[in-house]
Amino acid sequence: MTSSPVSPRIVFVTGGNRGIGLAIARTFAKLGDLVIVSYRSGAAPDGLVGVQMDVTSQESVNAAFAEIEATYGSVDVLVANAGVTRDGLTMRMSEEDFISVVETNLTGTFRTVQKSISPMVKKRSGRVILIGSVVGLMGSAGQANYASTKSGLIGMARSLAREYGSRGVTFNVIAPGFVETDMTSTLSETLREKYVAAIPLGRFCSPEEIAEVVKFVASPEASYITGAVIPVDGGMGMGH
Ligand code: NDP
């Protein structure tokens, strides 16, 4: 059953100062939601409310949530988007390269999700959307660290979907393919052409195309979707 959206919802987008997170934040803002973005360094983008937060620090996450709750109220929709890559073939990957990606993408996501769910459970409503990746299911040479974290998000979302489904909170993973952001801007032309050749739609995705799917998953129309991995990958994964 669906109901009309109750606006403004409080939407918190981690890593919402640029790339996919910024597109998601602007999409919710257009709907009239109260959008808060976290930024690690610098400042909030024009027109958006910002809170400084580094997901690798529990203290920083605690402080950010305390500030949000004191100023605006508890989060209704969490989009856990902050993420990093530190690519390299496994034989040459340092333990630090592995652990630092886990700290941000997996443990960092856990920290923000954990801080969000208690008020959602109390309100018996909430949406948690984790930004995974197509490589969490397909694997990716040179990304054993990154792909492990993105697979881990699926286990996290599905466990939480089981823990809190009866309390009206949904947990889903969006799995983008290649998206035009700073993260992919460093790819060489040769690699880019190779990747595009493996994408049935024959191009990279725009951040706005990811944002539209996140918007749907957070909408009343998506009320019966939980524990899902939703690909937005131009056909690259095809069920993987
Ligand atoms: P960008 O590199 O453009 O942006 C990453 C964002 O994460 C920035 O806002 C950055 O903040 C933030 N961030 C990184 N580390 C931390 C931290 N320790 N604490 C808080 N914030 C942090 O990446 P994209 O927009 O491309 O990626 C966003 C998400 O989408 C990531 O989870 C990524 O894995 C995923 N994704 C991206 C794909 C792509 O092709 N681009 C494909 C599939 C998934 P700051 O500006 O301060 O560095």
Coordinates of C-alpha atoms and ligand atoms in Angstrom, one line a residue:
M1 CA 0.0 0.0 0.0
T2 CA 1.3 3.5 -0.8
S3 CA 0.5 6.8 0.8
S4 CA 1.3 10.4 -0.1
P5 CA 4.8 11.5 0.7
V6 CA 5.1 13.3 4.0
S7 CA 7.2 16.4 3.2
P8 CA 9.7 17.6 4.2
R9 CA 11.5 14.4 5.1
I10 CA 14.9 14.8 6.7
V11 CA 17.3 13.2 4.1
F12 CA 20.9 12.8 5.0
V13 CA 23.4 12.1 2.2
T14 CA 26.9 11.2 3.2
G15 CA 29.6 12.4 0.9
G16 CA 27.0 14.7 -0.6
N17 CA 29.3 17.5 -1.5
R18 CA 30.2 16.2 -4.9
G19 CA 29.7 13.4 -7.5
I20 CA 26.8 11.0 -7.1
G21 CA 26.0 12.2 -3.5
L22 CA 25.6 15.8 -4.7
A23 CA 23.2 14.7 -7.5
I24 CA 21.2 12.6 -5.0
A25 CA 21.1 15.6 -2.6
R26 CA 19.9 18.0 -5.3
T27 CA 17.2 15.5 -6.5
F28 CA 15.7 15.2 -3.0
A29 CA 16.0 19.0 -2.5
K30 CA 13.9 19.5 -5.6
L31 CA 11.2 17.3 -4.1
G32 CA 11.0 19.7 -1.1
D33 CA 12.8 17.5 1.4
L34 CA 15.1 18.9 4.0
V35 CA 18.4 17.6 2.7
I36 CA 21.6 17.6 4.8
V37 CA 24.9 16.6 3.1
S38 CA 28.0 15.6 4.9
Y39 CA 31.3 16.9 3.6
R40 CA 34.7 15.7 4.9
S41 CA 36.7 18.8 3.9
G42 CA 35.8 22.2 2.4
A43 CA 32.2 23.3 2.8
A44 CA 28.6 22.4 1.9
P45 CA 27.6 23.0 -1.7
D46 CA 25.6 26.2 -2.5
G47 CA 22.0 25.9 -1.4
L48 CA 22.4 22.8 0.7
V49 CA 22.7 22.3 4.5
G50 CA 26.0 20.7 5.4
V51 CA 27.5 19.0 8.3
Q52 CA 31.2 18.1 8.6
M53 CA 31.8 14.4 9.0
D54 CA 34.5 11.9 8.4
V55 CA 33.0 8.4 8.4
T56 CA 36.3 6.9 9.5
S57 CA 35.9 8.5 12.9
Q58 CA 33.2 7.3 15.3
E59 CA 33.5 10.7 17.2
S60 CA 33.0 12.6 14.0
V61 CA 29.9 10.5 13.1
N62 CA 28.5 10.9 16.6
A63 CA 29.0 14.7 16.5
A64 CA 27.4 15.0 13.1
F65 CA 24.3 13.1 14.1
A66 CA 24.1 15.0 17.4
E67 CA 24.2 18.3 15.4
I68 CA 21.5 17.1 12.9
E69 CA 19.2 15.8 15.6
A70 CA 19.5 18.9 17.7
T71 CA 19.0 21.3 14.8
Y72 CA 16.6 19.5 12.5
G73 CA 15.3 16.2 14.1
S74 CA 16.1 12.6 13.3
V75 CA 16.9 11.3 9.9
D76 CA 14.0 9.8 7.8
V77 CA 16.1 8.8 4.8
L78 CA 19.8 7.9 5.0
V79 CA 21.8 7.6 1.8
A80 CA 25.2 6.1 2.7
N81 CA 27.2 7.2 -0.3
A82 CA 30.7 8.2 1.0
G83 CA 33.3 5.9 -0.6
V84 CA 36.8 5.7 -1.8
T85 CA 39.0 3.5 -4.1
R86 CA 42.6 2.6 -3.7
D87 CA 43.1 0.3 -6.6
G88 CA 46.0 -2.1 -7.2
L89 CA 46.7 -5.7 -8.0
T90 CA 46.4 -7.8 -4.9
M91 CA 50.1 -9.0 -4.9
R92 CA 51.1 -5.3 -4.6
M93 CA 48.3 -4.1 -2.4
S94 CA 49.4 -3.0 1.0
E95 CA 47.5 -3.9 4.1
E96 CA 46.9 -0.1 4.6
D97 CA 45.3 0.1 1.1
F98 CA 43.0 -2.7 2.0
I99 CA 42.1 -1.5 5.5
S100 CA 41.6 2.2 4.6
V101 CA 39.0 1.3 2.0
V102 CA 37.2 -1.0 4.4
E103 CA 37.3 1.7 7.1
T104 CA 35.6 4.2 4.8
N105 CA 33.3 2.1 2.6
L106 CA 32.2 -0.6 5.0
T107 CA 32.9 0.4 8.7
G108 CA 32.1 4.0 7.8
T109 CA 28.8 3.0 6.4
F110 CA 28.1 0.8 9.4
R111 CA 28.7 3.8 11.7
T112 CA 26.2 6.1 9.9
V113 CA 23.6 3.4 9.5
Q114 CA 23.8 2.5 13.2
K115 CA 23.3 6.1 14.2
S116 CA 20.2 6.4 11.9
I117 CA 18.2 3.3 12.8
S118 CA 17.2 3.8 16.4
P119 CA 15.0 6.9 15.7
M120 CA 13.6 5.1 12.5
V121 CA 12.7 2.1 14.6
K122 CA 11.0 4.3 17.2
K123 CA 9.0 6.1 14.4
R124 CA 8.3 2.7 12.7
S125 CA 9.4 4.1 9.4
G126 CA 12.6 4.9 7.6
R127 CA 14.6 4.3 4.5
V128 CA 18.3 3.3 4.4
I129 CA 19.9 3.3 1.0
L130 CA 23.5 2.1 0.6
I131 CA 25.5 3.0 -2.5
G132 CA 27.2 -0.3 -3.5
S133 CA 28.6 -1.1 -6.9
V134 CA 28.3 -3.5 -9.7
V135 CA 31.7 -4.8 -8.8
G136 CA 30.4 -6.0 -5.4
L137 CA 28.7 -8.9 -7.3
M138 CA 31.0 -9.2 -10.4
G139 CA 34.4 -8.6 -8.8
S140 CA 37.0 -6.4 -10.5
A141 CA 40.7 -7.0 -11.1
G142 CA 42.7 -4.4 -9.2
Q143 CA 39.9 -3.8 -6.7
A144 CA 39.9 -6.6 -4.2
N145 CA 39.6 -4.1 -1.4
Y146 CA 36.9 -2.0 -3.0
A147 CA 34.8 -4.9 -4.3
S148 CA 35.0 -6.7 -0.9
T149 CA 33.5 -3.6 0.8
K150 CA 30.8 -3.3 -1.8
S151 CA 29.9 -7.1 -1.4
G152 CA 29.9 -6.4 2.4
L153 CA 27.3 -3.8 2.0
I154 CA 24.9 -6.3 0.6
G155 CA 25.3 -8.6 3.6
M156 CA 24.9 -5.6 5.9
A157 CA 21.7 -4.4 4.1
R158 CA 20.2 -7.8 4.1
S159 CA 20.9 -8.5 7.7
L160 CA 19.4 -5.2 8.8
A161 CA 16.4 -5.8 6.5
R162 CA 15.8 -8.9 8.5
E163 CA 16.4 -7.2 11.9
Y164 CA 14.2 -4.1 11.4
G165 CA 11.7 -5.1 8.6
S166 CA 9.0 -5.6 11.2
R167 CA 9.6 -2.0 12.4
G168 CA 8.9 -0.5 8.9
V169 CA 12.5 0.3 8.0
T170 CA 13.8 -0.8 4.6
F171 CA 17.4 -1.3 3.7
N172 CA 18.5 -1.5 0.0
V173 CA 21.6 -1.4 -2.0
I174 CA 21.9 0.6 -5.3
A175 CA 24.6 -0.9 -7.5
P176 CA 25.9 1.6 -10.0
G177 CA 28.1 0.7 -12.9
F178 CA 30.5 3.3 -14.2
V179 CA 29.4 6.8 -13.4
E180 CA 30.9 10.1 -14.6
T181 CA 32.4 11.6 -11.5
D182 CA 35.9 12.4 -10.1
M183 CA 36.2 8.7 -9.2
T184 CA 36.2 7.7 -12.8
S185 CA 37.8 10.8 -14.3
T186 CA 41.3 9.4 -13.8
L187 CA 40.7 6.4 -16.1
S188 CA 42.9 6.3 -19.2
E189 CA 41.2 6.6 -22.6
T190 CA 42.1 3.0 -23.4
L191 CA 40.5 1.6 -20.2
R192 CA 37.5 3.8 -20.6
E193 CA 36.9 2.4 -24.2
K194 CA 37.4 -1.1 -22.9
Y195 CA 34.8 -0.6 -20.1
V196 CA 32.3 1.1 -22.5
A197 CA 32.6 -1.9 -24.8
A198 CA 31.4 -4.1 -21.9
I199 CA 28.3 -2.0 -21.2
P200 CA 25.3 -2.9 -23.4
L201 CA 24.0 0.7 -23.2
G202 CA 27.4 1.8 -24.6
R203 CA 28.1 4.7 -22.2
F204 CA 28.9 5.7 -18.6
C205 CA 26.0 6.7 -16.4
S206 CA 25.3 10.3 -15.2
P207 CA 25.1 10.9 -11.4
E208 CA 21.5 12.1 -12.0
E209 CA 20.5 8.7 -13.4
I210 CA 21.6 7.1 -10.1
A211 CA 19.8 9.8 -8.1
E212 CA 16.5 9.1 -9.8
V213 CA 16.6 5.5 -8.7
V214 CA 17.6 6.5 -5.1
K215 CA 14.6 8.8 -5.1
F216 CA 12.3 6.0 -6.2
V217 CA 13.6 3.6 -3.5
A218 CA 13.0 6.3 -0.9
S219 CA 9.4 7.0 -2.2
P220 CA 6.2 5.6 -0.8
E221 CA 5.8 3.7 -4.1
A222 CA 8.8 1.5 -3.0
S223 CA 7.4 0.6 0.4
Y224 CA 7.6 -3.1 -0.2
I225 CA 11.2 -3.3 -1.4
T226 CA 13.8 -4.3 1.1
G227 CA 17.0 -6.3 1.1
A228 CA 17.3 -5.7 -2.6
V229 CA 20.3 -5.0 -4.8
I230 CA 19.1 -2.6 -7.5
P231 CA 21.5 -2.4 -10.5
V232 CA 21.9 0.9 -12.4
D233 CA 24.7 -0.2 -14.6
G234 CA 23.6 0.0 -18.2
G235 CA 23.3 -3.8 -18.4
M236 CA 26.9 -4.4 -17.3
G237 CA 26.2 -6.8 -14.5
M238 CA 23.2 -8.7 -16.0
G239 CA 22.1 -10.4 -12.9
H240 CA 25.5 -10.6 -11.2
Ligands
NDP1 P1 33.6 10.9 -5.6 O1 35.0 10.5 -5.4 O2 33.2 11.9 -6.6 O3 33.0 11.4 -4.1 C1 33.2 10.6 -3.0 C2 32.5 11.2 -1.8 O4 32.7 10.5 -0.6 C3 33.0 12.6 -1.6 O5 32.0 13.5 -1.1 C4 34.0 12.4 -0.4 O6 34.2 13.5 0.4 C5 33.3 11.3 0.4 N1 34.2 10.6 1.3 C6 35.2 9.9 1.0 N2 35.8 9.5 2.1 C7 35.1 10.0 3.1 C8 35.2 9.9 4.5 N3 36.2 9.2 5.1 N4 34.3 10.5 5.3 C9 33.3 11.2 4.7 N5 33.1 11.3 3.4 C10 34.0 10.7 2.6 O7 32.8 9.5 -5.8 P2 31.5 9.1 -6.5 O8 30.5 10.2 -6.4 O9 31.9 8.6 -7.8 O10 31.0 7.9 -5.6 C11 30.0 8.0 -4.6 C12 29.7 6.5 -4.2 O11 29.3 5.8 -5.3 C13 30.9 5.8 -3.6 O12 30.4 5.0 -2.6 C14 31.4 4.9 -4.8 O13 32.0 3.8 -4.3 C15 30.1 4.6 -5.5 N6 30.2 4.2 -6.8 C16 30.8 5.1 -7.8 C17 30.9 4.7 -9.1 C18 31.5 5.5 -10.1 O14 31.7 5.0 -11.3 N7 31.8 6.8 -9.9 C19 30.4 3.3 -9.5 C20 29.8 2.5 -8.5 C21 29.7 3.0 -7.2 P3 35.4 14.6 0.1 O15 34.9 15.5 -1.0 O16 35.6 15.3 1.4 O17 36.6 13.8 -0.4

